Amino acid sequence: MSGAGVGGASEESQAMQAHVSIILPVHNAEPWLDECLRSVLQQDFEGQVWGYH
């Protein structure tokens, strides 16, 4: 049975979407932080990127 979910997406398509969190515990890493964040954002993850803080 396929019902409409959030935003009209079916339950099956919602189940197929991965939710990924990336946590970067750092200390005194300012010289490398920009390079690290760019590397994370350049990964070939095909899901939606919501943002970073």
N, CA, C and O atoms as a Maestro MAE file, in Angstrom:
{
 s_m_m2io_version
 :::
 2.0.0
}

f_m_ct {
 s_m_title
 :::
 protein
 m_atom[212] {
  # First column is atom index #
  i_m_mmod_type
  r_m_x_coord
  r_m_y_coord
  r_m_z_coord
  i_m_residue_number
  s_m_chain_name
  s_m_pdb_residue_name
  s_m_pdb_atom_name
  i_m_atomic_number
  :::
  1 25 0.849 -1.178 0.000 1 A "MET " " N  " 7
  2 3 0.000 0.000 0.000 1 A "MET " " CA " 6
  3 2 0.885 1.228 0.000 1 A "MET " " C  " 6
  4 15 1.827 1.310 0.788 1 A "MET " " O  " 8
  5 25 0.604 2.169 -0.857 2 A "SER " " N  " 7
  6 3 1.445 3.352 -1.000 2 A "SER " " CA " 6
  7 2 0.641 4.595 -0.664 2 A "SER " " C  " 6
  8 15 -0.274 4.967 -1.399 2 A "SER " " O  " 8
  9 25 0.979 5.233 0.441 3 A "GLY " " N  " 7
  10 3 0.294 6.462 0.823 3 A "GLY " " CA " 6
  11 2 1.196 7.647 0.620 3 A "GLY " " C  " 6
  12 15 2.414 7.500 0.512 3 A "GLY " " O  " 8
  13 25 0.609 8.818 0.568 4 A "ALA " " N  " 7
  14 3 1.404 10.041 0.424 4 A "ALA " " CA " 6
  15 2 2.043 10.371 1.755 4 A "ALA " " C  " 6
  16 15 1.395 10.310 2.800 4 A "ALA " " O  " 8
  17 25 3.293 10.715 1.715 5 A "GLY " " N  " 7
  18 3 4.011 11.090 2.921 5 A "GLY " " CA " 6
  19 2 4.294 12.577 2.914 5 A "GLY " " C  " 6
  20 15 3.587 13.348 2.265 5 A "GLY " " O  " 8
  21 25 5.299 12.969 3.615 6 A "VAL " " N  " 7
  22 3 5.693 14.372 3.690 6 A "VAL " " CA " 6
  23 2 6.044 14.877 2.302 6 A "VAL " " C  " 6
  24 15 6.822 14.242 1.590 6 A "VAL " " O  " 8
  25 25 5.491 15.986 1.919 7 A "GLY " " N  " 7
  26 3 5.785 16.577 0.623 7 A "GLY " " CA " 6
  27 2 5.251 15.773 -0.545 7 A "GLY " " C  " 6
  28 15 5.668 15.987 -1.683 7 A "GLY " " O  " 8
  29 25 4.327 14.845 -0.282 8 A "GLY " " N  " 7
  30 3 3.736 14.069 -1.353 8 A "GLY " " CA " 6
  31 2 4.552 12.861 -1.783 8 A "GLY " " C  " 6
  32 15 4.127 12.134 -2.681 8 A "GLY " " O  " 8
  33 25 5.691 12.623 -1.185 9 A "ALA " " N  " 7
  34 3 6.521 11.471 -1.546 9 A "ALA " " CA " 6
  35 2 5.890 10.203 -0.990 9 A "ALA " " C  " 6
  36 15 5.305 10.224 0.093 9 A "ALA " " O  " 8
  37 25 6.003 9.116 -1.711 10 A "SER " " N  " 7
  38 3 5.438 7.856 -1.245 10 A "SER " " CA " 6
  39 2 6.260 7.316 -0.080 10 A "SER " " C  " 6
  40 15 7.412 7.699 0.124 10 A "SER " " O  " 8
  41 25 5.640 6.420 0.675 11 A "GLU " " N  " 7
  42 3 6.340 5.814 1.806 11 A "GLU " " CA " 6
  43 2 7.568 5.041 1.338 11 A "GLU " " C  " 6
  44 15 8.592 5.026 2.021 11 A "GLU " " O  " 8
  45 25 7.469 4.395 0.167 12 A "GLU " " N  " 7
  46 3 8.595 3.628 -0.347 12 A "GLU " " CA " 6
  47 2 9.787 4.526 -0.666 12 A "GLU " " C  " 6
  48 15 10.923 4.186 -0.337 12 A "GLU " " O  " 8
  49 25 9.536 5.673 -1.308 13 A "SER " " N  " 7
  50 3 10.650 6.556 -1.654 13 A "SER " " CA " 6
  51 2 11.255 7.183 -0.412 13 A "SER " " C  " 6
  52 15 12.459 7.435 -0.373 13 A "SER " " O  " 8
  53 25 10.436 7.440 0.608 14 A "GLN " " N  " 7
  54 3 10.978 7.980 1.856 14 A "GLN " " CA " 6
  55 2 11.867 6.948 2.529 14 A "GLN " " C  " 6
  56 15 12.898 7.304 3.101 14 A "GLN " " O  " 8
  57 25 11.490 5.679 2.473 15 A "ALA " " N  " 7
  58 3 12.275 4.624 3.101 15 A "ALA " " CA " 6
  59 2 13.617 4.448 2.401 15 A "ALA " " C  " 6
  60 15 14.573 3.990 3.027 15 A "ALA " " O  " 8
  61 25 13.713 4.796 1.134 16 A "MET " " N  " 7
  62 3 14.943 4.630 0.368 16 A "MET " " CA " 6
  63 2 15.932 5.767 0.600 16 A "MET " " C  " 6
  64 15 17.100 5.638 0.234 16 A "MET " " O  " 8
  65 25 15.504 6.862 1.191 17 A "GLN " " N  " 7
  66 3 16.381 8.010 1.392 17 A "GLN " " CA " 6
  67 2 17.200 7.817 2.668 17 A "GLN " " C  " 6
  68 15 16.658 7.501 3.727 17 A "GLN " " O  " 8
  69 25 18.498 8.009 2.551 18 A "ALA " " N  " 7
  70 3 19.374 7.895 3.707 18 A "ALA " " CA " 6
  71 2 19.530 9.257 4.364 18 A "ALA " " C  " 6
  72 15 19.637 10.277 3.684 18 A "ALA " " O  " 8
  73 25 19.540 9.264 5.667 19 A "HIS " " N  " 7
  74 3 19.826 10.481 6.419 19 A "HIS " " CA " 6
  75 2 21.231 10.307 6.989 19 A "HIS " " C  " 6
  76 15 21.482 9.386 7.766 19 A "HIS " " O  " 8
  77 25 22.128 11.180 6.607 20 A "VAL " " N  " 7
  78 3 23.526 11.047 6.993 20 A "VAL " " CA " 6
  79 2 23.954 12.288 7.760 20 A "VAL " " C  " 6
  80 15 23.709 13.412 7.324 20 A "VAL " " O  " 8
  81 25 24.587 12.081 8.889 21 A "SER " " N  " 7
  82 3 25.179 13.175 9.659 21 A "SER " " CA " 6
  83 2 26.684 12.983 9.651 21 A "SER " " C  " 6
  84 15 27.183 11.866 9.789 21 A "SER " " O  " 8
  85 25 27.392 14.073 9.491 22 A "ILE " " N  " 7
  86 3 28.852 14.021 9.543 22 A "ILE " " CA " 6
  87 2 29.283 14.893 10.708 22 A "ILE " " C  " 6
  88 15 28.990 16.087 10.751 22 A "ILE " " O  " 8
  89 25 29.972 14.286 11.637 23 A "ILE " " N  " 7
  90 3 30.436 14.992 12.829 23 A "ILE " " CA " 6
  91 2 31.955 15.034 12.776 23 A "ILE " " C  " 6
  92 15 32.615 14.004 12.639 23 A "ILE " " O  " 8
  93 25 32.493 16.229 12.884 24 A "LEU " " N  " 7
  94 3 33.941 16.403 12.825 24 A "LEU " " CA " 6
  95 2 34.440 16.951 14.166 24 A "LEU " " C  " 6
  96 15 34.473 18.166 14.362 24 A "LEU " " O  " 8
  97 25 34.821 16.080 15.070 25 A "PRO " " N  " 7
  98 3 35.370 16.570 16.332 25 A "PRO " " CA " 6
  99 2 36.795 17.085 16.087 25 A "PRO " " C  " 6
  100 15 37.679 16.323 15.694 25 A "PRO " " O  " 8
  101 25 37.000 18.351 16.318 26 A "VAL " " N  " 7
  102 3 38.310 18.947 16.046 26 A "VAL " " CA " 6
  103 2 38.769 19.795 17.224 26 A "VAL " " C  " 6
  104 15 37.964 20.297 18.008 26 A "VAL " " O  " 8
  105 25 40.064 19.935 17.322 27 A "HIS " " N  " 7
  106 3 40.675 20.799 18.334 27 A "HIS " " CA " 6
  107 2 41.940 21.382 17.711 27 A "HIS " " C  " 6
  108 15 42.809 20.639 17.256 27 A "HIS " " O  " 8
  109 25 42.043 22.690 17.689 28 A "ASN " " N  " 7
  110 3 43.188 23.371 17.082 28 A "ASN " " CA " 6
  111 2 43.391 22.951 15.624 28 A "ASN " " C  " 6
  112 15 44.523 22.741 15.187 28 A "ASN " " O  " 8
  113 25 42.302 22.829 14.881 29 A "ALA " " N  " 7
  114 3 42.383 22.339 13.503 29 A "ALA " " CA " 6
  115 2 42.052 23.409 12.477 29 A "ALA " " C  " 6
  116 15 41.797 23.092 11.315 29 A "ALA " " O  " 8
  117 25 42.052 24.657 12.882 30 A "GLU " " N  " 7
  118 3 41.674 25.731 11.964 30 A "GLU " " CA " 6
  119 2 42.453 25.707 10.650 30 A "GLU " " C  " 6
  120 15 41.851 25.946 9.602 30 A "GLU " " O  " 8
  121 25 43.754 25.434 10.649 31 A "PRO " " N  " 7
  122 3 44.484 25.431 9.373 31 A "PRO " " CA " 6
  123 2 43.974 24.393 8.366 31 A "PRO " " C  " 6
  124 15 44.170 24.564 7.163 31 A "PRO " " O  " 8
  125 25 43.327 23.328 8.833 32 A "TRP " " N  " 7
  126 3 42.880 22.245 7.950 32 A "TRP " " CA " 6
  127 2 41.363 22.167 7.811 32 A "TRP " " C  " 6
  128 15 40.863 21.366 7.021 32 A "TRP " " O  " 8
  129 25 40.627 22.973 8.552 33 A "LEU " " N  " 7
  130 3 39.172 22.857 8.578 33 A "LEU " " CA " 6
  131 2 38.533 23.161 7.224 33 A "LEU " " C  " 6
  132 15 37.625 22.443 6.806 33 A "LEU " " O  " 8
  133 25 38.976 24.191 6.541 34 A "ASP " " N  " 7
  134 3 38.415 24.538 5.236 34 A "ASP " " CA " 6
  135 2 38.605 23.387 4.245 34 A "ASP " " C  " 6
  136 15 37.674 23.013 3.532 34 A "ASP " " O  " 8
  137 25 39.804 22.838 4.208 35 A "GLU " " N  " 7
  138 3 40.084 21.712 3.310 35 A "GLU " " CA " 6
  139 2 39.218 20.500 3.669 35 A "GLU " " C  " 6
  140 15 38.719 19.806 2.784 35 A "GLU " " O  " 8
  141 25 39.046 20.255 4.948 36 A "CYS " " N  " 7
  142 3 38.239 19.127 5.404 36 A "CYS " " CA " 6
  143 2 36.777 19.290 4.979 36 A "CYS " " C  " 6
  144 15 36.180 18.348 4.459 36 A "CYS " " O  " 8
  145 25 36.198 20.467 5.192 37 A "LEU " " N  " 7
  146 3 34.802 20.710 4.818 37 A "LEU " " CA " 6
  147 2 34.599 20.623 3.312 37 A "LEU " " C  " 6
  148 15 33.591 20.090 2.847 37 A "LEU " " O  " 8
  149 25 35.547 21.142 2.556 38 A "ARG " " N  " 7
  150 3 35.451 21.038 1.091 38 A "ARG " " CA " 6
  151 2 35.478 19.571 0.657 38 A "ARG " " C  " 6
  152 15 34.739 19.173 -0.244 38 A "ARG " " O  " 8
  153 25 36.312 18.790 1.285 39 A "SER " " N  " 7
  154 3 36.398 17.371 0.963 39 A "SER " " CA " 6
  155 2 35.080 16.657 1.258 39 A "SER " " C  " 6
  156 15 34.627 15.833 0.464 39 A "SER " " O  " 8
  157 25 34.476 16.967 2.383 40 A "VAL " " N  " 7
  158 3 33.185 16.365 2.733 40 A "VAL " " CA " 6
  159 2 32.130 16.741 1.706 40 A "VAL " " C  " 6
  160 15 31.373 15.880 1.259 40 A "VAL " " O  " 8
  161 25 32.067 18.001 1.326 41 A "LEU " " N  " 7
  162 3 31.052 18.471 0.385 41 A "LEU " " CA " 6
  163 2 31.274 17.957 -1.031 41 A "LEU " " C  " 6
  164 15 30.338 17.945 -1.831 41 A "LEU " " O  " 8
  165 25 32.490 17.532 -1.359 42 A "GLN " " N  " 7
  166 3 32.786 17.027 -2.698 42 A "GLN " " CA " 6
  167 2 32.549 15.520 -2.831 42 A "GLN " " C  " 6
  168 15 32.786 14.953 -3.897 42 A "GLN " " O  " 8
  169 25 32.093 14.880 -1.781 43 A "GLN " " N  " 7
  170 3 31.817 13.445 -1.857 43 A "GLN " " CA " 6
  171 2 30.695 13.187 -2.855 43 A "GLN " " C  " 6
  172 15 29.908 14.086 -3.152 43 A "GLN " " O  " 8
  173 25 30.618 11.982 -3.366 44 A "ASP " " N  " 7
  174 3 29.631 11.665 -4.394 44 A "ASP " " CA " 6
  175 2 28.311 11.139 -3.827 44 A "ASP " " C  " 6
  176 15 27.650 10.320 -4.466 44 A "ASP " " O  " 8
  177 25 27.929 11.590 -2.662 45 A "PHE " " N  " 7
  178 3 26.643 11.249 -2.062 45 A "PHE " " CA " 6
  179 2 25.531 11.800 -2.936 45 A "PHE " " C  " 6
  180 15 25.541 12.983 -3.277 45 A "PHE " " O  " 8
  181 25 24.569 10.957 -3.306 46 A "GLU " " N  " 7
  182 3 23.526 11.372 -4.229 46 A "GLU " " CA " 6
  183 2 22.266 11.869 -3.537 46 A "GLU " " C  " 6
  184 15 21.300 12.231 -4.210 46 A "GLU " " O  " 8
  185 25 22.252 11.895 -2.224 47 A "GLY " " N  " 7
  186 3 21.093 12.402 -1.501 47 A "GLY " " CA " 6
  187 2 21.119 13.916 -1.437 47 A "GLY " " C  " 6
  188 15 21.998 14.560 -2.010 47 A "GLY " " O  " 8
  189 25 20.163 14.470 -0.747 48 A "GLN " " N  " 7
  190 3 20.065 15.919 -0.628 48 A "GLN " " CA " 6
  191 2 20.947 16.409 0.517 48 A "GLN " " C  " 6
  192 15 20.920 15.842 1.609 48 A "GLN " " O  " 8
  193 25 21.716 17.443 0.276 49 A "VAL " " N  " 7
  194 3 22.531 18.071 1.304 49 A "VAL " " CA " 6
  195 2 21.712 19.210 1.891 49 A "VAL " " C  " 6
  196 15 21.341 20.143 1.179 49 A "VAL " " O  " 8
  197 25 21.430 19.137 3.185 50 A "TRP " " N  " 7
  198 3 20.559 20.120 3.832 50 A "TRP " " CA " 6
  199 2 21.312 21.365 4.256 50 A "TRP " " C  " 6
  200 15 20.715 22.441 4.309 50 A "TRP " " O  " 8
  201 25 22.555 21.269 4.549 51 A "GLY " " N  " 7
  202 3 23.319 22.427 4.994 51 A "GLY " " CA " 6
  203 2 24.344 22.010 6.024 51 A "GLY " " C  " 6
  204 15 24.378 20.862 6.467 51 A "GLY " " O  " 8
  205 25 25.150 22.930 6.384 52 A "TYR " " N  " 7
  206 3 26.150 22.649 7.397 52 A "TYR " " CA " 6
  207 2 26.295 23.875 8.276 52 A "TYR " " C  " 6
  208 15 26.035 25.002 7.853 52 A "TYR " " O  " 8
  209 25 26.719 23.631 9.516 53 A "HIS " " N  " 7
  210 3 26.828 24.715 10.502 53 A "HIS " " CA " 6
  211 2 28.219 24.739 11.084 53 A "HIS " " C  " 6
  212 15 28.518 25.578 11.934 53 A "HIS " " O  " 8
  :::
 }
 m_bond[211] {
  # First column is bond index #
  i_m_from
  i_m_to
  i_m_order
  :::
  1 1 2 1
  2 2 3 1
  3 3 4 2
  4 3 5 1
  5 5 6 1
  6 6 7 1
  7 7 8 2
  8 7 9 1
  9 9 10 1
  10 10 11 1
  11 11 12 2
  12 11 13 1
  13 13 14 1
  14 14 15 1
  15 15 16 2
  16 15 17 1
  17 17 18 1
  18 18 19 1
  19 19 20 2
  20 19 21 1
  21 21 22 1
  22 22 23 1
  23 23 24 2
  24 23 25 1
  25 25 26 1
  26 26 27 1
  27 27 28 2
  28 27 29 1
  29 29 30 1
  30 30 31 1
  31 31 32 2
  32 31 33 1
  33 33 34 1
  34 34 35 1
  35 35 36 2
  36 35 37 1
  37 37 38 1
  38 38 39 1
  39 39 40 2
  40 39 41 1
  41 41 42 1
  42 42 43 1
  43 43 44 2
  44 43 45 1
  45 45 46 1
  46 46 47 1
  47 47 48 2
  48 47 49 1
  49 49 50 1
  50 50 51 1
  51 51 52 2
  52 51 53 1
  53 53 54 1
  54 54 55 1
  55 55 56 2
  56 55 57 1
  57 57 58 1
  58 58 59 1
  59 59 60 2
  60 59 61 1
  61 61 62 1
  62 62 63 1
  63 63 64 2
  64 63 65 1
  65 65 66 1
  66 66 67 1
  67 67 68 2
  68 67 69 1
  69 69 70 1
  70 70 71 1
  71 71 72 2
  72 71 73 1
  73 73 74 1
  74 74 75 1
  75 75 76 2
  76 75 77 1
  77 77 78 1
  78 78 79 1
  79 79 80 2
  80 79 81 1
  81 81 82 1
  82 82 83 1
  83 83 84 2
  84 83 85 1
  85 85 86 1
  86 86 87 1
  87 87 88 2
  88 87 89 1
  89 89 90 1
  90 90 91 1
  91 91 92 2
  92 91 93 1
  93 93 94 1
  94 94 95 1
  95 95 96 2
  96 95 97 1
  97 97 98 1
  98 98 99 1
  99 99 100 2
  100 99 101 1
  101 101 102 1
  102 102 103 1
  103 103 104 2
  104 103 105 1
  105 105 106 1
  106 106 107 1
  107 107 108 2
  108 107 109 1
  109 109 110 1
  110 110 111 1
  111 111 112 2
  112 111 113 1
  113 113 114 1
  114 114 115 1
  115 115 116 2
  116 115 117 1
  117 117 118 1
  118 118 119 1
  119 119 120 2
  120 119 121 1
  121 121 122 1
  122 122 123 1
  123 123 124 2
  124 123 125 1
  125 125 126 1
  126 126 127 1
  127 127 128 2
  128 127 129 1
  129 129 130 1
  130 130 131 1
  131 131 132 2
  132 131 133 1
  133 133 134 1
  134 134 135 1
  135 135 136 2
  136 135 137 1
  137 137 138 1
  138 138 139 1
  139 139 140 2
  140 139 141 1
  141 141 142 1
  142 142 143 1
  143 143 144 2
  144 143 145 1
  145 145 146 1
  146 146 147 1
  147 147 148 2
  148 147 149 1
  149 149 150 1
  150 150 151 1
  151 151 152 2
  152 151 153 1
  153 153 154 1
  154 154 155 1
  155 155 156 2
  156 155 157 1
  157 157 158 1
  158 158 159 1
  159 159 160 2
  160 159 161 1
  161 161 162 1
  162 162 163 1
  163 163 164 2
  164 163 165 1
  165 165 166 1
  166 166 167 1
  167 167 168 2
  168 167 169 1
  169 169 170 1
  170 170 171 1
  171 171 172 2
  172 171 173 1
  173 173 174 1
  174 174 175 1
  175 175 176 2
  176 175 177 1
  177 177 178 1
  178 178 179 1
  179 179 180 2
  180 179 181 1
  181 181 182 1
  182 182 183 1
  183 183 184 2
  184 183 185 1
  185 185 186 1
  186 186 187 1
  187 187 188 2
  188 187 189 1
  189 189 190 1
  190 190 191 1
  191 191 192 2
  192 191 193 1
  193 193 194 1
  194 194 195 1
  195 195 196 2
  196 195 197 1
  197 197 198 1
  198 198 199 1
  199 199 200 2
  200 199 201 1
  201 201 202 1
  202 202 203 1
  203 203 204 2
  204 203 205 1
  205 205 206 1
  206 206 207 1
  207 207 208 2
  208 207 209 1
  209 209 210 1
  210 210 211 1
  211 211 212 2
  :::
 }
}
